[in-house]
Amino acid sequence: MVIALGFVLAPQAALALDPPWGQEKRLRDRMVLESTRVCTDGKGHYTVIVPNSPETDGQLFYGDGKAFVEVPAVSTYSETQADFFEPRFFNPKANDNFRGVDYRVISRLVLSEDGKTCTLSCGDRSLPQQTLVADKVKELVRKSTFAPSPMKFQPYALLRDDKGTYYLVERGIGPDNKSFRIFTGQRGQVKQQKMLNVVTDSQGEIFSTQGGDLRLVVDREEPSFWVVKSKRQKLRAVPVGENLPFIYNELGVYTGARLGTPCDDV
């Protein structure tokens, strides 16, 4: 099993909260605020770590010191480490199936035992960072705005024909899990198709695009196909979990996109 998350490119409206994450009551708790840590690369990039505690669930935020977005957790954050999904950076030495998660596409931020330094690992790259002192942490938290995660879609299916044309289907995350997007084209040149209708049941999915005569059929038991004016083009299924770096780095859907993680500016 591999987690497969995607990112929508449109920014979310910032939430002017003070304290910022989740509920104000939780952040006003002195114990929670004092346990919050902030790491920075000294170049205007900051990561805020709120460890798991009885007062609040652990959370991770990344931003420029004024505006932050939430980074979804892979597991519960501790006081010294936060793991997050980062498909653009691949670590071939990591465990490919630890409790159902492919850690080759998981990056992390780790605080030193003395709390004075941090190490940001993006794939197999490690970058040293510094922590802010407590007073600066409180100042940064209270003056900043925080927005929900920009992750709104995840790769759902990837298919390819015998001429090298790819068909990527994305599915919405959370409340938007009934929303789909389709991208088609050669590697590095895929374009989003305008969706008209989606039929989904236990046998598979049919995605109708603009014009009414283009259909992508994802069948759970038989080969999938792309229909153009009643002519079927058989497609080969490409495993999503095994091709996340390809999808995010080479296919073209996310070229130049900021994914809202601490590795955005590496």
Coordinates of C-alpha atoms in Angstrom, one line a residue:
M1 CA 0.0 0.0 0.0
V2 CA 1.2 3.5 -0.8
I3 CA -0.5 6.7 0.1
A4 CA -1.3 8.8 -2.9
L5 CA -2.1 12.4 -2.4
G6 CA -2.5 15.2 -4.9
F7 CA -2.6 18.9 -4.8
V8 CA -4.9 21.5 -6.3
L9 CA -3.1 24.5 -7.7
A10 CA -5.6 27.1 -6.5
P11 CA -4.7 28.8 -3.2
Q12 CA -7.1 28.6 -0.3
A13 CA -8.3 31.7 1.6
A14 CA -6.2 32.4 4.6
L15 CA -7.8 32.1 8.0
A16 CA -7.0 35.1 10.3
L17 CA -6.9 33.2 13.6
D18 CA -5.2 34.2 16.7
P19 CA -4.1 31.7 17.8
P20 CA -4.1 30.2 14.3
W21 CA -4.6 26.4 14.0
G22 CA -7.9 24.8 14.6
Q23 CA -9.7 26.3 17.6
E24 CA -8.5 29.5 19.3
K25 CA -9.1 28.0 22.8
R26 CA -6.6 25.3 22.1
L27 CA -3.8 27.6 21.0
R28 CA -4.4 30.0 23.9
D29 CA -3.5 27.2 26.2
R30 CA 0.0 28.1 27.6
M31 CA 1.2 24.5 27.6
V32 CA 0.4 24.0 23.9
L33 CA 2.0 27.3 22.8
E34 CA 5.1 26.6 24.9
S35 CA 5.5 23.2 23.3
T36 CA 5.2 24.6 19.8
R37 CA 8.4 24.7 17.8
V38 CA 9.4 26.7 14.7
C39 CA 12.3 25.8 12.4
T40 CA 13.7 28.1 9.7
D41 CA 16.3 28.0 7.0
G42 CA 17.2 31.6 7.6
K43 CA 15.9 32.5 4.1
G44 CA 12.4 33.5 5.0
H45 CA 10.9 30.0 5.2
Y46 CA 9.4 28.6 8.4
T47 CA 7.9 25.4 9.6
V48 CA 5.6 25.4 12.7
I49 CA 5.3 22.1 14.6
V50 CA 2.5 21.6 17.1
P51 CA 3.1 18.3 18.9
N52 CA 0.3 15.9 19.8
S53 CA -0.9 16.5 23.4
P54 CA -4.1 16.1 25.5
E55 CA -4.9 19.7 24.5
T56 CA -4.6 19.5 20.7
D57 CA -3.8 17.1 17.9
G58 CA -0.4 17.5 16.4
Q59 CA -0.2 19.8 13.4
L60 CA 2.4 21.0 10.9
F61 CA 2.4 24.3 9.0
Y62 CA 4.7 25.8 6.4
G63 CA 5.0 29.4 5.3
D64 CA 6.9 32.6 5.0
G65 CA 6.5 33.9 8.5
K66 CA 3.3 35.8 7.7
A67 CA 1.1 33.3 5.9
F68 CA 1.1 29.5 6.5
V69 CA -0.7 26.4 5.1
E70 CA -1.3 23.2 6.9
V71 CA 0.8 20.1 6.0
P72 CA -1.2 16.9 6.4
A73 CA 0.3 14.4 8.8
V74 CA 1.5 10.9 7.9
S75 CA 1.4 9.9 11.6
T76 CA 1.0 11.6 14.9
Y77 CA 3.6 14.4 15.4
S78 CA 5.9 14.1 18.4
E79 CA 7.8 16.9 20.0
T80 CA 10.9 16.2 17.9
Q81 CA 9.7 14.8 14.5
A82 CA 7.0 15.4 11.9
D83 CA 6.7 13.2 8.8
F84 CA 4.8 14.4 5.7
F85 CA 4.0 13.2 2.2
E86 CA 6.4 14.6 -0.5
P87 CA 6.2 12.7 -3.8
R88 CA 8.6 15.0 -5.6
F89 CA 11.6 13.8 -3.5
F90 CA 12.3 10.1 -3.5
N91 CA 14.5 8.2 -1.0
P92 CA 15.3 4.7 -2.4
K93 CA 16.8 3.5 0.9
A94 CA 13.6 4.0 2.9
N95 CA 11.1 1.3 3.7
D96 CA 8.6 0.8 0.8
N97 CA 5.9 -0.6 3.1
F98 CA 5.9 0.3 6.7
R99 CA 2.4 -0.2 8.2
G100 CA 1.0 0.3 4.7
V101 CA 2.9 3.5 4.0
D102 CA 5.7 3.9 1.3
Y103 CA 8.3 5.9 3.2
R104 CA 10.3 6.4 0.0
V105 CA 8.0 9.3 -0.7
I106 CA 7.8 10.5 2.9
S107 CA 10.0 13.5 4.0
R108 CA 10.4 14.7 7.6
L109 CA 11.5 17.5 9.9
V110 CA 13.5 16.4 13.0
L111 CA 14.5 18.6 16.0
S112 CA 17.7 17.9 17.8
E113 CA 17.7 16.7 21.4
D114 CA 18.7 20.1 22.7
G115 CA 16.0 21.8 20.6
K116 CA 18.5 24.3 19.1
T117 CA 18.6 22.9 15.5
C118 CA 16.4 21.1 13.0
T119 CA 17.1 18.8 10.0
L120 CA 14.8 18.9 7.1
S121 CA 15.0 15.7 5.0
C122 CA 13.4 15.9 1.5
G123 CA 13.8 12.4 0.1
D124 CA 17.5 11.6 0.5
R125 CA 18.6 15.2 0.9
S126 CA 19.2 16.6 4.4
L127 CA 19.3 20.4 5.1
P128 CA 20.2 22.0 8.4
Q129 CA 17.9 24.5 10.0
Q130 CA 17.7 26.6 13.2
T131 CA 14.9 26.9 15.7
L132 CA 13.4 30.1 16.9
V133 CA 13.6 31.0 20.6
A134 CA 10.3 30.9 22.6
D135 CA 9.6 34.6 22.5
K136 CA 10.0 34.7 18.7
V137 CA 7.8 31.6 18.3
K138 CA 4.9 33.3 20.2
E139 CA 5.3 36.5 18.2
L140 CA 5.3 34.7 14.9
V141 CA 2.3 32.5 15.8
R142 CA 0.2 35.5 16.9
K143 CA 0.9 37.8 13.9
S144 CA 0.5 35.1 11.1
T145 CA -2.4 33.8 9.2
F146 CA -3.0 30.1 8.7
A147 CA -4.9 28.4 5.8
P148 CA -6.1 24.8 5.3
S149 CA -4.0 22.4 3.3
P150 CA -3.9 23.0 -0.4
M151 CA -4.2 19.3 -1.0
K152 CA -7.6 18.8 -2.7
F153 CA -7.0 15.9 -5.1
Q154 CA -5.1 12.7 -5.2
P155 CA -4.0 10.6 -8.2
Y156 CA -6.6 7.9 -8.6
A157 CA -5.7 6.1 -11.8
L158 CA -2.9 6.3 -14.4
L159 CA -3.2 4.7 -17.8
R160 CA -1.2 4.8 -21.0
D161 CA -1.8 3.8 -24.7
D162 CA 0.7 2.2 -27.0
K163 CA 1.7 5.6 -28.4
G164 CA 2.8 7.1 -25.1
T165 CA -0.3 9.1 -24.3
Y166 CA -1.1 9.2 -20.6
Y167 CA -4.4 9.5 -18.9
L168 CA -4.4 10.6 -15.3
V169 CA -7.5 10.5 -13.2
E170 CA -7.5 12.5 -9.9
R171 CA -10.1 12.1 -7.2
G172 CA -11.0 14.7 -4.5
I173 CA -9.8 14.2 -0.9
G174 CA -12.2 14.3 2.0
P175 CA -15.5 16.0 1.4
D176 CA -14.7 16.4 -2.3
N177 CA -14.1 12.6 -2.8
K178 CA -16.8 12.5 -5.4
S179 CA -15.0 15.1 -7.6
F180 CA -12.8 13.9 -10.4
R181 CA -10.3 15.5 -12.8
I182 CA -8.8 14.0 -16.0
F183 CA -5.5 15.0 -17.7
T184 CA -4.4 13.6 -21.0
G185 CA -1.3 14.0 -23.2
Q186 CA 2.3 13.0 -23.7
R187 CA 4.7 13.1 -20.8
G188 CA 5.3 16.6 -19.7
Q189 CA 2.5 18.0 -21.8
V190 CA -0.7 16.7 -20.3
K191 CA -3.8 18.9 -20.3
Q192 CA -6.9 18.9 -18.2
Q193 CA -10.1 17.8 -19.9
K194 CA -13.4 19.5 -19.1
M195 CA -15.6 16.9 -17.3
L196 CA -19.3 16.6 -18.2
N197 CA -20.3 13.4 -16.4
V198 CA -19.0 10.7 -14.1
V199 CA -20.6 7.2 -13.8
T200 CA -19.1 5.1 -10.9
D201 CA -20.2 1.8 -9.5
S202 CA -18.7 -1.5 -8.4
Q203 CA -17.6 -2.4 -11.9
G204 CA -15.6 0.8 -12.6
E205 CA -15.9 4.4 -13.8
I206 CA -16.9 6.2 -17.0
F207 CA -15.7 9.7 -17.4
S208 CA -17.4 11.8 -20.1
T209 CA -15.6 14.9 -21.3
Q210 CA -16.5 18.0 -23.3
G211 CA -18.2 17.2 -26.6
G212 CA -20.0 14.0 -25.4
D213 CA -17.9 11.7 -27.6
L214 CA -14.8 11.3 -25.5
R215 CA -15.0 8.8 -22.7
L216 CA -12.4 7.3 -20.3
V217 CA -13.5 4.0 -19.0
V218 CA -11.6 2.6 -16.0
D219 CA -12.7 -1.1 -15.6
R220 CA -11.8 -3.0 -12.4
E221 CA -11.6 -6.4 -14.2
E222 CA -11.1 -5.7 -17.9
P223 CA -8.7 -3.5 -19.8
S224 CA -9.6 0.2 -19.6
F225 CA -10.1 2.2 -22.8
W226 CA -10.5 5.7 -24.3
V227 CA -13.5 6.2 -26.6
V228 CA -13.4 8.7 -29.5
K229 CA -16.5 8.7 -31.6
S230 CA -17.3 5.1 -30.7
K231 CA -13.8 3.9 -31.5
R232 CA -12.1 2.2 -28.5
Q233 CA -8.4 2.7 -27.7
K234 CA -7.2 0.1 -25.2
L235 CA -5.1 1.4 -22.3
R236 CA -2.6 -0.1 -20.0
A237 CA -3.0 0.5 -16.3
V238 CA 0.1 2.1 -14.7
P239 CA 0.3 1.5 -10.9
V240 CA -0.1 4.9 -9.2
G241 CA 1.7 4.0 -6.0
E242 CA 4.8 2.9 -7.9
N243 CA 4.9 6.0 -10.0
L244 CA 4.3 8.9 -7.7
P245 CA 7.6 10.7 -8.5
F246 CA 6.9 10.3 -12.2
I247 CA 3.4 11.7 -11.8
Y248 CA 4.6 14.7 -9.8
N249 CA 7.9 15.5 -11.5
E250 CA 7.5 14.4 -15.1
L251 CA 3.9 14.0 -16.2
G252 CA 3.3 17.8 -16.3
V253 CA 0.3 18.2 -14.1
Y254 CA 2.2 19.7 -11.2
T255 CA 5.1 21.4 -13.0
G256 CA 6.0 24.6 -11.1
A257 CA 3.3 24.0 -8.5
R258 CA 3.9 24.7 -4.8
L259 CA 2.6 21.8 -2.9
G260 CA 2.5 23.5 0.5
T261 CA 5.3 21.4 2.1
P262 CA 8.6 22.4 3.7
C263 CA 10.3 21.0 0.6
D264 CA 8.7 23.6 -1.7
D265 CA 11.7 25.8 -1.5
V266 CA 14.5 23.2 -1.5

